[in-house]
Tab-separated table of C-alpha atoms and ligand atoms in Angstrom:
chain	number	residue	atom	x	y	z
A	1	MET	CA	0.841	-18.934	-89.143
A	2	PRO	CA	4.415	-18.043	-90.197
A	3	MET	CA	4.880	-17.565	-93.931
A	4	ARG	CA	7.761	-17.203	-96.316
A	5	ALA	CA	8.738	-13.766	-97.658
A	6	ASN	CA	6.091	-12.624	-100.091
A	7	ASP	CA	7.536	-12.518	-103.606
A	8	THR	CA	4.210	-12.165	-105.446
A	9	SER	CA	2.217	-8.986	-106.027
A	10	ILE	CA	-1.133	-8.397	-104.380
A	11	LEU	CA	-3.966	-9.186	-106.790
A	12	CYS	CA	-6.682	-6.536	-106.553
A	13	VAL	CA	-10.039	-6.658	-108.293
A	14	GLY	CA	-12.544	-3.868	-107.861
A	15	SER	CA	-14.341	-0.960	-109.394
A	16	VAL	CA	-12.406	1.490	-111.542
A	17	ALA	CA	-14.821	4.369	-111.500
A	18	LEU	CA	-15.599	7.953	-112.281
A	19	ASP	CA	-17.082	9.707	-109.254
A	20	SER	CA	-19.036	12.924	-108.870
A	21	VAL	CA	-18.850	14.036	-105.281
A	22	GLU	CA	-20.429	16.883	-103.370
A	23	THR	CA	-19.237	17.823	-99.884
A	24	PRO	CA	-19.952	20.935	-97.772
A	25	PHE	CA	-16.602	22.250	-99.103
A	26	GLY	CA	-17.029	21.822	-102.819
A	27	LYS	CA	-17.826	19.622	-105.755
A	28	ALA	CA	-15.804	17.363	-108.039
A	29	GLU	CA	-17.222	16.013	-111.294
A	30	ARG	CA	-16.216	12.702	-112.885
A	31	VAL	CA	-12.948	12.321	-111.042
A	32	LEU	CA	-10.869	9.133	-110.634
A	33	GLY	CA	-12.430	6.776	-108.134
A	34	GLY	CA	-13.463	3.222	-107.477
A	35	SER	CA	-12.442	0.653	-104.908
A	36	ALA	CA	-9.531	-0.716	-106.960
A	37	VAL	CA	-8.101	2.754	-107.607
A	38	TYR	CA	-8.157	3.908	-103.976
A	39	PHE	CA	-6.865	0.533	-102.781
A	40	THR	CA	-3.980	0.543	-105.257
A	41	ALA	CA	-3.076	4.185	-104.558
A	42	ALA	CA	-2.504	3.227	-100.909
A	43	ALA	CA	-1.225	-0.362	-101.203
A	44	THR	CA	1.517	0.388	-103.745
A	45	LEU	CA	3.207	2.503	-101.076
A	46	PHE	CA	3.956	-0.856	-99.394
A	47	HIS	CA	3.918	-3.629	-102.003
A	48	PRO	CA	3.382	-4.127	-105.769
A	49	VAL	CA	-0.217	-4.610	-106.914
A	50	GLN	CA	-1.720	-6.250	-110.010
A	51	VAL	CA	-5.118	-4.795	-110.855
A	52	VAL	CA	-8.035	-6.432	-112.670
A	53	GLY	CA	-11.081	-4.415	-113.677
A	54	VAL	CA	-12.883	-2.801	-116.565
A	55	VAL	CA	-13.308	0.757	-117.803
A	56	GLY	CA	-15.404	2.237	-120.589
A	57	SER	CA	-14.307	4.235	-123.599
A	58	ASP	CA	-14.629	7.442	-121.504
A	59	TYR	CA	-11.968	6.589	-118.901
A	60	PRO	CA	-8.757	8.660	-118.755
A	61	LEU	CA	-6.473	5.664	-118.126
A	62	ALA	CA	-3.361	7.833	-118.569
A	63	ASP	CA	-4.290	9.567	-115.307
A	64	LEU	CA	-3.466	6.289	-113.553
A	65	ASP	CA	0.183	6.450	-114.680
A	66	PHE	CA	1.257	7.507	-111.195
A	67	LEU	CA	0.193	4.037	-110.005
A	68	THR	CA	2.234	2.265	-112.673
A	69	GLN	CA	5.239	4.356	-111.713
A	70	ARG	CA	5.224	2.938	-108.232
A	71	GLY	CA	4.636	-0.709	-108.860
A	72	ALA	CA	1.093	-1.246	-110.098
A	73	ASP	CA	0.545	-3.542	-113.062
A	74	LEU	CA	-2.626	-2.280	-114.759
A	75	SER	CA	-2.506	-4.695	-117.713
A	76	GLY	CA	-5.517	-6.539	-116.241
A	77	ILE	CA	-7.786	-3.511	-116.722
A	78	GLU	CA	-9.865	-4.104	-119.849
A	79	ARG	CA	-11.437	-1.389	-121.908
A	80	GLY	CA	-15.060	-2.244	-122.672
A	81	ASP	CA	-17.476	-0.684	-125.119
A	82	GLY	CA	-19.685	1.707	-123.211
A	83	GLU	CA	-19.625	3.880	-120.144
A	84	SER	CA	-17.326	3.460	-117.135
A	85	PHE	CA	-18.748	2.627	-113.721
A	86	PHE	CA	-20.142	5.904	-112.381
A	87	TRP	CA	-20.984	6.779	-108.795
A	88	ALA	CA	-22.336	10.045	-107.435
A	89	GLY	CA	-22.626	10.870	-103.759
A	90	ARG	CA	-23.343	13.769	-101.448
A	91	TYR	CA	-21.942	14.125	-97.929
A	92	HIS	CA	-23.779	15.702	-95.039
A	93	PHE	CA	-22.472	18.492	-92.834
A	94	ASP	CA	-20.491	16.256	-90.415
A	95	LEU	CA	-19.091	14.176	-93.323
A	96	ASN	CA	-19.917	10.960	-91.450
A	97	SER	CA	-22.904	10.107	-93.546
A	98	ARG	CA	-23.530	10.290	-97.256
A	99	ASP	CA	-26.302	9.685	-99.732
A	100	THR	CA	-25.635	7.772	-102.904
A	101	LEU	CA	-27.261	9.889	-105.611
A	102	GLU	CA	-26.555	7.546	-108.485
A	103	THR	CA	-24.806	4.245	-109.276
A	104	ARG	CA	-24.440	3.337	-112.955
A	105	LEU	CA	-22.702	0.002	-113.482
A	106	GLY	CA	-21.923	0.726	-117.158
A	107	VAL	CA	-19.357	-1.765	-118.468
A	108	PHE	CA	-19.358	-3.514	-115.073
A	109	ALA	CA	-22.834	-4.876	-115.810
A	110	ASP	CA	-21.419	-7.445	-118.298
A	111	PHE	CA	-17.942	-7.712	-116.849
A	112	GLN	CA	-16.448	-11.181	-116.554
A	113	PRO	CA	-13.106	-10.947	-114.817
A	114	LYS	CA	-10.283	-12.646	-116.667
A	115	ILE	CA	-7.234	-13.034	-114.486
A	116	PRO	CA	-4.062	-12.943	-116.626
A	117	ALA	CA	-1.878	-16.057	-116.208
A	118	SER	CA	0.881	-13.977	-114.616
A	119	PHE	CA	-1.531	-12.773	-111.885
A	120	ARG	CA	-2.808	-16.186	-110.798
A	121	LYS	CA	-0.107	-17.110	-108.338
A	122	ALA	CA	-0.833	-14.194	-106.003
A	123	ARG	CA	-0.556	-15.071	-102.325
A	124	PHE	CA	-2.526	-12.001	-101.216
A	125	VAL	CA	-5.805	-11.216	-102.952
A	126	PHE	CA	-7.968	-8.162	-102.312
A	127	LEU	CA	-11.527	-8.429	-103.547
A	128	GLY	CA	-12.585	-4.797	-103.690
A	129	ASN	CA	-16.163	-3.716	-103.520
A	130	ILE	CA	-17.888	-5.201	-106.604
A	131	ASP	CA	-20.653	-7.735	-107.203
A	132	PRO	CA	-19.955	-10.805	-105.006
A	133	VAL	CA	-20.735	-13.004	-108.028
A	134	LEU	CA	-17.667	-11.480	-109.721
A	135	GLN	CA	-15.628	-11.837	-106.526
A	136	HIS	CA	-16.355	-15.603	-106.680
A	137	GLU	CA	-15.284	-15.733	-110.332
A	138	VAL	CA	-11.973	-14.140	-109.420
A	139	LEU	CA	-11.242	-16.687	-106.706
A	140	ASP	CA	-12.098	-19.521	-109.121
A	141	GLN	CA	-9.147	-18.387	-111.264
A	142	VAL	CA	-6.483	-17.881	-108.608
A	143	GLU	CA	-4.270	-20.899	-107.832
A	144	SER	CA	-3.911	-21.075	-104.059
A	145	PRO	CA	-3.994	-17.703	-102.330
A	146	GLU	CA	-2.966	-17.702	-98.673
A	147	VAL	CA	-4.781	-14.535	-97.705
A	148	VAL	CA	-8.044	-13.425	-99.297
A	149	ALA	CA	-9.304	-10.094	-97.992
A	150	CYS	CA	-12.655	-8.778	-99.116
A	151	ASP	CA	-14.686	-5.582	-98.913
A	152	THR	CA	-18.329	-5.016	-99.762
A	153	MET	CA	-21.072	-2.423	-99.311
A	154	ASN	CA	-24.797	-2.020	-98.649
A	155	TYR	CA	-25.560	-2.034	-102.384
A	156	TRP	CA	-24.383	-5.666	-102.617
A	157	ILE	CA	-25.645	-6.758	-99.187
A	158	ASP	CA	-29.114	-5.751	-100.419
A	159	GLY	CA	-28.794	-6.957	-103.989
A	160	SER	CA	-26.525	-10.013	-103.914
A	161	ARG	CA	-26.781	-11.310	-100.366
A	162	ASP	CA	-26.690	-15.075	-101.011
A	163	ALA	CA	-23.564	-14.874	-103.180
A	164	LEU	CA	-21.951	-12.672	-100.535
A	165	VAL	CA	-22.700	-15.026	-97.635
A	166	ASP	CA	-21.352	-17.966	-99.698
A	167	LEU	CA	-18.242	-15.956	-100.487
A	168	LEU	CA	-17.426	-15.535	-96.795
A	169	ALA	CA	-16.406	-19.201	-96.611
A	170	ARG	CA	-13.580	-18.385	-99.081
A	171	VAL	CA	-12.375	-15.241	-97.307
A	172	ARG	CA	-9.854	-14.912	-94.487
A	173	ILE	CA	-10.257	-11.187	-93.753
A	174	LEU	CA	-13.520	-9.288	-94.179
A	175	ILE	CA	-13.100	-5.493	-94.240
A	176	ILE	CA	-16.449	-3.776	-93.849
A	177	ASN	CA	-17.955	-0.683	-92.227
A	178	ASP	CA	-19.982	-0.714	-89.026
A	179	GLU	CA	-23.368	-0.027	-90.583
A	180	GLU	CA	-22.779	-2.717	-93.211
A	181	VAL	CA	-21.664	-5.435	-90.801
A	182	ARG	CA	-24.796	-4.794	-88.700
A	183	GLN	CA	-26.916	-5.083	-91.839
A	184	LEU	CA	-25.122	-8.233	-93.049
A	185	ALA	CA	-25.374	-10.021	-89.701
A	186	GLY	CA	-28.845	-8.668	-88.827
A	187	GLU	CA	-27.335	-7.794	-85.448
A	188	PRO	CA	-27.001	-4.322	-83.867
A	189	ASN	CA	-24.152	-5.226	-81.479
A	190	LEU	CA	-20.788	-4.927	-83.275
A	191	LEU	CA	-19.038	-7.683	-81.334
A	192	LYS	CA	-21.873	-10.098	-82.006
A	193	ALA	CA	-22.032	-9.026	-85.650
A	194	ALA	CA	-18.282	-9.734	-86.019
A	195	ARG	CA	-18.774	-13.160	-84.391
A	196	TRP	CA	-21.585	-13.847	-86.867
A	197	VAL	CA	-19.183	-13.112	-89.730
A	198	GLN	CA	-16.477	-15.319	-88.209
A	199	ALA	CA	-18.967	-18.180	-87.915
A	200	HIS	CA	-19.455	-17.914	-91.709
A	201	GLY	CA	-15.734	-18.101	-92.595
A	202	PRO	CA	-13.355	-15.167	-92.076
A	203	GLU	CA	-11.064	-15.556	-89.062
A	204	LEU	CA	-10.442	-11.787	-89.047
A	205	VAL	CA	-13.029	-9.033	-89.308
A	206	VAL	CA	-12.027	-5.391	-89.685
A	207	VAL	CA	-14.890	-3.022	-88.915
A	208	LYS	CA	-14.346	0.524	-90.191
A	209	LYS	CA	-16.070	3.330	-88.334
A	210	GLY	CA	-15.234	6.359	-90.485
A	211	GLU	CA	-13.541	9.168	-88.568
A	212	HIS	CA	-14.032	7.148	-85.377
A	213	GLY	CA	-11.428	4.590	-86.421
A	214	ALA	CA	-11.508	0.849	-86.963
A	215	MET	CA	-11.664	-2.367	-84.946
A	216	LEU	CA	-10.010	-5.683	-85.661
A	217	PHE	CA	-11.743	-8.784	-84.348
A	218	ALA	CA	-9.572	-11.909	-84.221
A	219	LYS	CA	-10.668	-15.222	-82.696
A	220	ASP	CA	-9.786	-14.429	-79.093
A	221	TRP	CA	-8.460	-10.868	-79.141
A	222	LEU	CA	-9.347	-7.513	-80.599
A	223	PHE	CA	-7.618	-4.256	-81.375
A	224	PHE	CA	-8.844	-0.731	-81.946
A	225	VAL	CA	-7.331	2.247	-83.778
A	226	PRO	CA	-8.790	5.758	-83.860
A	227	GLY	CA	-9.080	7.760	-87.037
A	228	PHE	CA	-6.091	10.052	-87.442
A	229	PRO	CA	-7.255	13.478	-86.193
A	230	LEU	CA	-7.146	16.011	-89.025
A	231	GLU	CA	-8.008	19.684	-89.073
A	232	SER	CA	-9.113	19.694	-92.645
A	233	VAL	CA	-11.235	16.866	-93.951
A	234	PHE	CA	-12.298	17.540	-97.470
A	235	ASP	CA	-13.849	14.458	-99.094
A	236	PRO	CA	-14.302	11.122	-97.260
A	237	THR	CA	-14.789	9.125	-100.493
A	238	GLY	CA	-12.429	6.177	-100.722
A	239	ALA	CA	-11.236	6.315	-97.111
A	240	GLY	CA	-12.386	2.734	-96.597
A	241	ASP	CA	-10.565	1.431	-99.671
A	242	ALA	CA	-7.437	3.395	-98.822
A	243	PHE	CA	-7.616	1.897	-95.329
A	244	ALA	CA	-7.798	-1.555	-96.918
A	245	GLY	CA	-4.816	-0.654	-99.146
A	246	GLY	CA	-2.661	0.302	-96.162
A	247	PHE	CA	-3.805	-2.720	-94.158
A	248	VAL	CA	-3.386	-5.389	-96.850
A	249	GLY	CA	-0.351	-3.632	-98.384
A	250	TYR	CA	1.486	-3.681	-95.076
A	251	LEU	CA	0.597	-7.341	-94.416
A	252	ALA	CA	1.675	-8.405	-97.911
A	253	ARG	CA	4.983	-6.675	-97.393
A	254	ALA	CA	5.429	-8.245	-93.928
A	255	GLY	CA	4.351	-11.636	-95.370
A	256	SER	CA	2.669	-12.831	-92.179
A	257	LEU	CA	-0.519	-12.389	-90.154
A	258	VAL	CA	1.000	-12.548	-86.651
A	259	PRO	CA	-0.799	-10.257	-84.143
A	260	GLU	CA	2.091	-7.758	-84.013
A	261	TYR	CA	1.877	-7.203	-87.781
A	262	LEU	CA	-1.910	-7.131	-87.763
A	263	ARG	CA	-1.912	-4.351	-85.162
A	264	ARG	CA	0.646	-2.356	-87.134
A	265	ALA	CA	-1.328	-2.933	-90.338
A	266	MET	CA	-4.365	-1.363	-88.633
A	267	VAL	CA	-2.322	1.767	-87.942
A	268	TYR	CA	-1.044	1.966	-91.536
A	269	GLY	CA	-4.632	1.448	-92.694
A	270	SER	CA	-5.886	4.318	-90.587
A	271	VAL	CA	-3.044	6.576	-91.765
A	272	MET	CA	-3.855	5.787	-95.417
A	273	GLY	CA	-7.536	6.547	-94.774
A	274	SER	CA	-6.454	9.945	-93.464
A	275	TYR	CA	-4.728	10.790	-96.763
A	276	ALA	CA	-7.786	9.804	-98.780
A	277	VAL	CA	-9.942	12.418	-97.075
A	278	GLU	CA	-7.617	15.397	-97.385
A	279	GLU	CA	-8.300	16.017	-101.072
A	280	PHE	CA	-10.888	15.082	-103.668
A	281	SER	CA	-10.252	11.792	-105.466
A	282	VAL	CA	-6.769	10.239	-105.086
A	283	GLY	CA	-5.025	13.634	-105.254
A	284	ARG	CA	-3.160	13.304	-101.980
A	285	PHE	CA	-1.567	9.960	-102.944
A	286	ILE	CA	0.098	11.177	-106.096
A	287	ASP	CA	3.263	12.626	-104.556
A	288	LEU	CA	3.106	11.309	-101.041
A	289	PRO	CA	6.582	11.080	-99.476
A	290	LYS	CA	7.199	7.928	-97.416
A	291	ALA	CA	8.676	10.088	-94.644
A	292	ASP	CA	5.283	11.778	-94.292
A	293	ILE	CA	3.647	8.392	-93.701
A	294	GLU	CA	6.158	7.455	-91.012
A	295	ARG	CA	5.653	10.849	-89.347
A	296	ARG	CA	1.925	10.203	-89.086
A	297	VAL	CA	2.566	6.701	-87.717
A	298	ALA	CA	4.838	8.197	-85.035
A	299	GLN	CA	2.168	10.790	-84.155
A	300	PHE	CA	-0.346	7.977	-83.945
A	301	ARG	CA	1.771	6.269	-81.344
A	302	GLU	CA	2.023	9.461	-79.326
A	303	ILE	CA	-1.702	10.048	-79.226
A	304	THR	CA	-2.635	6.478	-78.338
A	305	ALA	CA	0.112	5.182	-75.987
A	306	PHE	CA	-0.079	5.654	-72.240
A	307	GLU	CA	1.674	4.309	-69.159
A	308	THR	CA	-0.301	2.129	-66.790
A	309	HIS	CA	-0.267	3.065	-63.085
A	310	VAL	CA	2.512	1.371	-61.094
A	311	GLY	CA	1.270	-0.391	-57.960
A	312	THR	CA	-2.297	-0.343	-56.689
A	313	PHE	CA	-4.365	2.651	-57.462
A	314	ALA	CA	-7.150	1.731	-55.066
A	315	GLY	CA	-6.656	2.976	-51.498
A	316	ARG	CA	-4.406	5.973	-52.242
B	401	AMP	P1	-15.612	4.191	-99.877
B	401	AMP	O1	-15.778	5.681	-99.646
B	401	AMP	O2	-14.347	3.635	-99.331
B	401	AMP	O3	-16.837	3.423	-99.509
B	401	AMP	O4	-15.457	3.977	-101.455
B	401	AMP	C1	-16.055	4.814	-102.379
B	401	AMP	C2	-15.710	4.323	-103.778
B	401	AMP	O5	-16.469	3.144	-104.043
B	401	AMP	C3	-16.076	5.348	-104.824
B	401	AMP	O6	-14.893	5.751	-105.491
B	401	AMP	C4	-17.063	4.643	-105.757
B	401	AMP	O7	-16.719	4.764	-107.115
B	401	AMP	C5	-16.985	3.173	-105.354
B	401	AMP	N1	-18.319	2.577	-105.299
B	401	AMP	C6	-19.477	3.156	-104.877
B	401	AMP	N2	-20.510	2.286	-104.980
B	401	AMP	C7	-20.009	1.129	-105.489
B	401	AMP	C8	-20.566	-0.161	-105.810
B	401	AMP	N3	-21.870	-0.423	-105.649
B	401	AMP	N4	-19.732	-1.108	-106.290
B	401	AMP	C9	-18.424	-0.851	-106.455
B	401	AMP	N5	-17.836	0.337	-106.171
B	401	AMP	C10	-18.597	1.318	-105.690
């Protein structure tokens, strides 16, 4: 569907967290994290973002100034009485799997999102990984978004499944990882799991597969991107949200969901995921030159493009 140029910011709602992360390469304690923070760190490289969330009295909000400097409006982040959302995780040797050691909702437990009047006209909305009940409340307050993209995780598939399945009817793009989409659909085959999701609402399903890349399932076509090959992967936390930031950020900037833009958005998503994993927390996004991003996109093209054989191969 062609659309007019997008003159509104992306509205992003998600967790604004403190994370303690342990990987085979080191440890970081109570560093900036959360779905909204990773998403915004990546998406603002493409398009302005308005963020809604809540933090506790312990959150170093000034450390998010780098986001404001490049087009994030953080005035929708409330400060609640109590502790910020806290997540602790430990990664295994191959960094592809992790154990959640602790999730403390803190001020998120009583959070009721209030979307400021100036945020309600957003045409692109990203519902970051939070309770699906809150994701519904956000959509109730937005006027008429054209593109609602949504992420979730096993914690909510287990704990808030009915609200999540209902939410799908209001979502155009579901961004989810492979293990989670299998769990949500109750279906081990990825293609069938994506079709199950589409039957419940979203026309587009993006399935993230960690370092193995991501797949986009549209109604009658699909597209695959690998993960960007890196020699040093340090901390995979937030790769999925950074992917979503690159993907939605690029689409919001392009203003349209035509297949050509969707394919390119997948590449920008994968490139943003690659920056998330190179340092703890959002460190790599702080001074990321745009030329560096374009260099990675060009390398991506080199490692994935090939020429098809001219003529018939059989019989030679
Ligand atoms: P990802 O590695 O892309 O899955 O995202 C990890 C981020 O999600 C971390 O920064 C956590 O703070 C945040 N997170 C972890 N569990 C939850 C949850 N149950 N709800 C919302 N955010 C979460």
